[in-house]
Tab-separated table of C-alpha atoms in Angstrom:
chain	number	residue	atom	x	y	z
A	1	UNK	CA	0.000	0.000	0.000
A	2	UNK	CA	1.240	3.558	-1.149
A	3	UNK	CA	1.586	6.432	1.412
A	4	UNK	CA	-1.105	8.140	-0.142
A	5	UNK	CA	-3.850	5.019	-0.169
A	6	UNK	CA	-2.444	4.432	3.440
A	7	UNK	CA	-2.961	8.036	4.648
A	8	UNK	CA	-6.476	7.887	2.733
A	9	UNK	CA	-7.231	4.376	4.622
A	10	UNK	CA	-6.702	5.940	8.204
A	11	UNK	CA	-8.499	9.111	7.313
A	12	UNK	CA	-11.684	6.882	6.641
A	13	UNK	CA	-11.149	4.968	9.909
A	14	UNK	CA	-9.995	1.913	8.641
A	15	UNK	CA	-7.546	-0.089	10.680
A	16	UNK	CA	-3.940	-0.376	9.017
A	17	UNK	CA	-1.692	-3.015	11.026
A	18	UNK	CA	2.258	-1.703	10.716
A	19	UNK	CA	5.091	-4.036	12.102
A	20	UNK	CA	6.584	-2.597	14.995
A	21	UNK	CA	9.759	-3.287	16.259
A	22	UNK	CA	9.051	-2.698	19.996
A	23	UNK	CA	6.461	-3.468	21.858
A	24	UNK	CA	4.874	-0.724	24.394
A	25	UNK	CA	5.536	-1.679	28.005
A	26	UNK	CA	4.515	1.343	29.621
A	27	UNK	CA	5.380	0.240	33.253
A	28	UNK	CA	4.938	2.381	36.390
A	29	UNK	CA	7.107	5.618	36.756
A	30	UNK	CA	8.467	5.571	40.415
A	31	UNK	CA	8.021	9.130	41.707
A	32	UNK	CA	11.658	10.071	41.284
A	33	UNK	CA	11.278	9.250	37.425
A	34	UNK	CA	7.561	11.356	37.478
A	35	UNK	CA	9.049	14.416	39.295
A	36	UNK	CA	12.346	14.344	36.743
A	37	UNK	CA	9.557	14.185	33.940
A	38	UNK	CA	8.227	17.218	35.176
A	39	UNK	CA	11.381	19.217	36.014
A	40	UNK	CA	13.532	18.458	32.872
A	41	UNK	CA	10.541	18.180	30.157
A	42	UNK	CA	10.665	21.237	29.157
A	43	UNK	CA	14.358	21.684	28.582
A	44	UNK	CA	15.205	18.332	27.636
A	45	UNK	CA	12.239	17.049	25.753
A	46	UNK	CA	11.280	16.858	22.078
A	47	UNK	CA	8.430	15.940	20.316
A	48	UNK	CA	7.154	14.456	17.367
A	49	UNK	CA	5.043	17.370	16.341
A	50	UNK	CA	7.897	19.997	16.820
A	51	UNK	CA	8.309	18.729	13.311
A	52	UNK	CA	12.055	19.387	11.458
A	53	UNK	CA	14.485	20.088	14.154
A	54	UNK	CA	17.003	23.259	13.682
A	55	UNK	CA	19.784	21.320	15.786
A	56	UNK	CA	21.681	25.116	16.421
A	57	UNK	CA	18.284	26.184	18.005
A	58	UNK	CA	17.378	23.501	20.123
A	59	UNK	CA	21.239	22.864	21.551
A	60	UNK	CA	22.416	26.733	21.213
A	61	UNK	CA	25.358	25.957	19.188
A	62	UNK	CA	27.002	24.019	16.258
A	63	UNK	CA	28.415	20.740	17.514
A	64	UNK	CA	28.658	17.382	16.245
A	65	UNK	CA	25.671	15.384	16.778
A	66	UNK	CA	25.117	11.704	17.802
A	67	UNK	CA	21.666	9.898	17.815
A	68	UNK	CA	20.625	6.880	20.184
A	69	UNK	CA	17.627	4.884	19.498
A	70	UNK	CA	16.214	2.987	22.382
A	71	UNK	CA	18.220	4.185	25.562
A	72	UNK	CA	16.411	2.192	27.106
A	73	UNK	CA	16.656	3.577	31.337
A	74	UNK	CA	19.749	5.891	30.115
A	75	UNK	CA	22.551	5.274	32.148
A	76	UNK	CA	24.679	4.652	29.114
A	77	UNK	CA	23.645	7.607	27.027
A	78	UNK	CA	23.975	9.819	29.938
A	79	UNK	CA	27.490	8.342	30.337
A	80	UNK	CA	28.177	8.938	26.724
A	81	UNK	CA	26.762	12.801	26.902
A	82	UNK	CA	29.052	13.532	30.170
A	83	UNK	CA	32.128	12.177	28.768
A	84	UNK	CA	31.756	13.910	25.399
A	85	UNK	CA	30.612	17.328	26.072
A	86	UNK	CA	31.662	18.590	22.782
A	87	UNK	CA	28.957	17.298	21.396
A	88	UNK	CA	25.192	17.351	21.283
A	89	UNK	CA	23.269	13.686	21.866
A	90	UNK	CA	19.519	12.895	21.237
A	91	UNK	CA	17.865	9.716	22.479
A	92	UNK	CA	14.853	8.301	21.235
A	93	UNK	CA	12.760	5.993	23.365
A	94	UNK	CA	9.040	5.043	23.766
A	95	UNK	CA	8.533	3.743	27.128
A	96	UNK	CA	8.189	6.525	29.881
A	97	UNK	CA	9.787	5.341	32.687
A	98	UNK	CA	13.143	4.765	30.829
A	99	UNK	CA	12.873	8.266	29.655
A	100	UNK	CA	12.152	9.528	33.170
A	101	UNK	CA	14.846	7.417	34.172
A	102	UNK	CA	17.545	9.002	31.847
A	103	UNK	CA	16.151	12.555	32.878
A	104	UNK	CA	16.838	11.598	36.332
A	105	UNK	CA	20.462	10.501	35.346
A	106	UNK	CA	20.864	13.902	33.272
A	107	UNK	CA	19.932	15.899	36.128
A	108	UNK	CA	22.312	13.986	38.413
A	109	UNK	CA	25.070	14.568	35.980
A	110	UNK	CA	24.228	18.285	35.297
A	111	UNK	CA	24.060	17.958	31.528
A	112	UNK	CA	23.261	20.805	28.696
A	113	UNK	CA	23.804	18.728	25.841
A	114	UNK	CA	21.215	15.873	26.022
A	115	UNK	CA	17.684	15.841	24.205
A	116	UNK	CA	15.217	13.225	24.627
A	117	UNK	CA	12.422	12.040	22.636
A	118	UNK	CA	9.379	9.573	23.887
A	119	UNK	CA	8.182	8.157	20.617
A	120	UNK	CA	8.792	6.003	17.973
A	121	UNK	CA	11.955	6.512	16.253
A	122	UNK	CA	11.419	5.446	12.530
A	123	UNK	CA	8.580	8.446	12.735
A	124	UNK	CA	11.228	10.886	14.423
A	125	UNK	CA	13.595	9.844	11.683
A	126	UNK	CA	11.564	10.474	9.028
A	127	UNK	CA	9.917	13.334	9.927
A	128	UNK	CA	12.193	15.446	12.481
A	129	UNK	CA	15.710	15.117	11.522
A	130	UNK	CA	17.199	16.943	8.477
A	131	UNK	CA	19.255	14.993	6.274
A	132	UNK	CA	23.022	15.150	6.869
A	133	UNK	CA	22.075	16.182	10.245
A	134	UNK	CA	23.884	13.813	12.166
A	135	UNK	CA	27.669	12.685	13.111
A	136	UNK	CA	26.500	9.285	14.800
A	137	UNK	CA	23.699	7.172	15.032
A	138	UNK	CA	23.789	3.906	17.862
A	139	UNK	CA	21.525	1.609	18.653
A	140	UNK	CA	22.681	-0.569	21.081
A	141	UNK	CA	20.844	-4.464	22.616
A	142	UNK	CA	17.293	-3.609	20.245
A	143	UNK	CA	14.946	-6.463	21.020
A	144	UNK	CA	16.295	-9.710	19.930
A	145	UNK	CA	12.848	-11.096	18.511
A	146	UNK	CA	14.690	-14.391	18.944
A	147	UNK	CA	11.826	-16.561	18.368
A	148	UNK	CA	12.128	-17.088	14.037
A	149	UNK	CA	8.455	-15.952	13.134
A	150	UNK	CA	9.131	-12.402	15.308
A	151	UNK	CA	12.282	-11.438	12.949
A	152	UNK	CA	10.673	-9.252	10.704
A	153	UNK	CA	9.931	-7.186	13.781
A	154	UNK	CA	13.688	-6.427	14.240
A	155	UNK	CA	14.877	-2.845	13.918
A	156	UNK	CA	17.824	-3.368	11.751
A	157	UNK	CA	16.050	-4.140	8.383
A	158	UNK	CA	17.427	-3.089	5.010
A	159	UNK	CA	14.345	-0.462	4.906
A	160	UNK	CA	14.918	0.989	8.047
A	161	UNK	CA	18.495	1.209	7.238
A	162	UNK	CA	18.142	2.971	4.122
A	163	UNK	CA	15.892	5.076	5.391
A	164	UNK	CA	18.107	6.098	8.182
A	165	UNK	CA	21.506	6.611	5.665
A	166	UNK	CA	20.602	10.278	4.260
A	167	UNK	CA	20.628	11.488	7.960
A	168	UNK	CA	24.017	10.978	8.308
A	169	UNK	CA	26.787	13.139	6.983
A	170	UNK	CA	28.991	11.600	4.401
A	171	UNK	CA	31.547	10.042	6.860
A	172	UNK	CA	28.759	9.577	9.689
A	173	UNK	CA	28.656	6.324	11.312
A	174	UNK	CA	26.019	3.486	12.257
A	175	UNK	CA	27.066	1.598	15.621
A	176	UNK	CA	25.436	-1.231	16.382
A	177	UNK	CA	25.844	-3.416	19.481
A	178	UNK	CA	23.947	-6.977	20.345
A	179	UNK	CA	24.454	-9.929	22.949
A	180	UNK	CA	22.118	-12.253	20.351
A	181	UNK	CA	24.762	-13.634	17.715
A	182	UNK	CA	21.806	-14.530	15.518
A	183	UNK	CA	21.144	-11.325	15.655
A	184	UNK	CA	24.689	-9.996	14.567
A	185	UNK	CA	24.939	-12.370	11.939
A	186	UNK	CA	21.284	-10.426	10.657
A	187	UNK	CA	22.973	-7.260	11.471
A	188	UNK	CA	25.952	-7.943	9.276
A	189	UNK	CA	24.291	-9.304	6.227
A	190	UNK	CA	21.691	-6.205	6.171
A	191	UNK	CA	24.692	-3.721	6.257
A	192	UNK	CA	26.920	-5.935	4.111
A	193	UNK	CA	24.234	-6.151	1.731
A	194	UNK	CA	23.017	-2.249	1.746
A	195	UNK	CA	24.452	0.239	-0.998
A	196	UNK	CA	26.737	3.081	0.533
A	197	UNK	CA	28.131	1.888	3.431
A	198	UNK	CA	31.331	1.044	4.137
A	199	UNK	CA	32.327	-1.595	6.908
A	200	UNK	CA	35.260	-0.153	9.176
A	201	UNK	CA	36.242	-4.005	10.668
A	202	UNK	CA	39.377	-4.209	9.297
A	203	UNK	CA	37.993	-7.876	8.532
A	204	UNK	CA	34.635	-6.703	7.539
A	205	UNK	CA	32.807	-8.190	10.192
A	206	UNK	CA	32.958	-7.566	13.829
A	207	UNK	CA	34.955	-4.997	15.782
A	208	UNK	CA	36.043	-4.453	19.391
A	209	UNK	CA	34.020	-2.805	21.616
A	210	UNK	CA	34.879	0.960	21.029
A	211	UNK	CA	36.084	2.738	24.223
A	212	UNK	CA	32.933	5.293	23.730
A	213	UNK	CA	30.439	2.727	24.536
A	214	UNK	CA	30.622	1.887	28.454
A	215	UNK	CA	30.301	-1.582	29.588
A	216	UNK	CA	27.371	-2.104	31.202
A	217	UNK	CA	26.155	-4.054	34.365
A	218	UNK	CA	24.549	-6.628	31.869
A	219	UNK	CA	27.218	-6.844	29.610
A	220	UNK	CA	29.924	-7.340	32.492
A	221	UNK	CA	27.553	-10.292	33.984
A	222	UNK	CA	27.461	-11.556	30.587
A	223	UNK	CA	31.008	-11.354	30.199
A	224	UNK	CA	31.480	-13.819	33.276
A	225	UNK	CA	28.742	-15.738	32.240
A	226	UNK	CA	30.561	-16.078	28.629
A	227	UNK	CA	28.259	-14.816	27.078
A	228	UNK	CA	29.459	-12.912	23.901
A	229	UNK	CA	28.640	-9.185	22.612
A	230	UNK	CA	29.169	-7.814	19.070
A	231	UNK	CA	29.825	-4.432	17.769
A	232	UNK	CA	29.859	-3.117	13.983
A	233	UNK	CA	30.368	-0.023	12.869
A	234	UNK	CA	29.925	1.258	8.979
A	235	UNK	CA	30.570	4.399	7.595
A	236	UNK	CA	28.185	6.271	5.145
A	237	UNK	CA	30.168	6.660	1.766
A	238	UNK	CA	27.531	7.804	-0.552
């Protein structure tokens, strides 16, 4: 179905099932996450219907720009933000209490150059960030969908990804992190297999986890545990 006959088919009520790739777990905010929600909103937040962003506005200056989709509570984006101040992050998640949870880690860490966005970030892609806008763009442990039948619900599909590429700058980079190897080896062949990227393993397939991205609680567990975690990282070249 075009955009147009799908736009027409909602207008007229009908009911248009979309795949998603998350499912929404709204939770309960604890009170420290509702009262960060309140306080930091209005500097930190973004929305949907803000429409196009003007990056200089919203952050007050020209900086390099790095984009996280599905923070998930925020510890390691806030980690990221703190230890790179020279440059300006947005996060994109869609349930509440992770976002309340980052806001409470932003306050914490006193930070000026972290955005935040509760919604769904293929729509926020598409319809709120310029192209060539960003330096960076991470997503980091997306739902697995281990279970065969749920894999067309994964993030990293060659549509998405294409449809992410043109908000890069030439040179910009898609990081990608799992603990699922099935998952990698998907992740791989979708960016081995998509035009205008360029793989920067120097074996074209996995590379060491950058310094950038901290090690998590999970991750270390894992680590005992021997359970493995894979990074890629390709550059846009066209």
């Amino acid at each position: 179905m075009s955009d147009s006959n799908l736009e027409q088919a909602q207008a007229d009520g009908k009911y248009i099932r979309t795949v998603r790739s998350f499912v929404k777990r709204e939770g309960r905010l604890t009170r420290g996450q509702a009262a960060a929600l309140e306080r930091s909103w209005p500097t930190m937040g973004l929305t949907h219907q803000q429409g196009l962003l003007d990056l200089t506005q919203v952050f007050g200056r020209e900086a390099p720009t790095v984009l996280e989709i599905g923070f998930g509570m925020g510890k390691s984006l806030v980690a990221m933000a703190a230890a790179a101040p020279e440059k300006n992050f947005i996060g994109i998640e869609v349930h509440r209490p992770g976002v309340g949870a980052c806001l409470m880690e932003a306050e914490t860490a006193g930070l000026t150059n972290l955005r935040v966005y509760e919604h769904d970030a293929v729509e926020v892609l598409r319809d709120c960030i310029a192209d060539g806008a960003l330096d960076t763009v991470q997503v980091f442990f997306p739902d697995p969908w281990h279970k065969k039948r749920h894999h067309k619900r994964r993030l990293i599909q060659p549509a998405f990804v294409e449809a992410l590429r043109p908000k890069l700058a030439l040179g910009g980079v898609l990081h990608l992190a799992t603990d699922w190897e099935n998952y990698a080896e998907h992740m791989l062949e979708v960016m081995s297999g998509a035009a205008n990227w360029r793989n920067l393993a120097e074996d074209q397939g996995y590379i060491p986890r950058p310094s950038e991205r901290p090690l998590t609680k999970f991750e270390q567990r894992g680590e005992r545990l021997g359970h493995g975690v894979w990074d890629l990282k390709f550059s846009r070249i066209g």
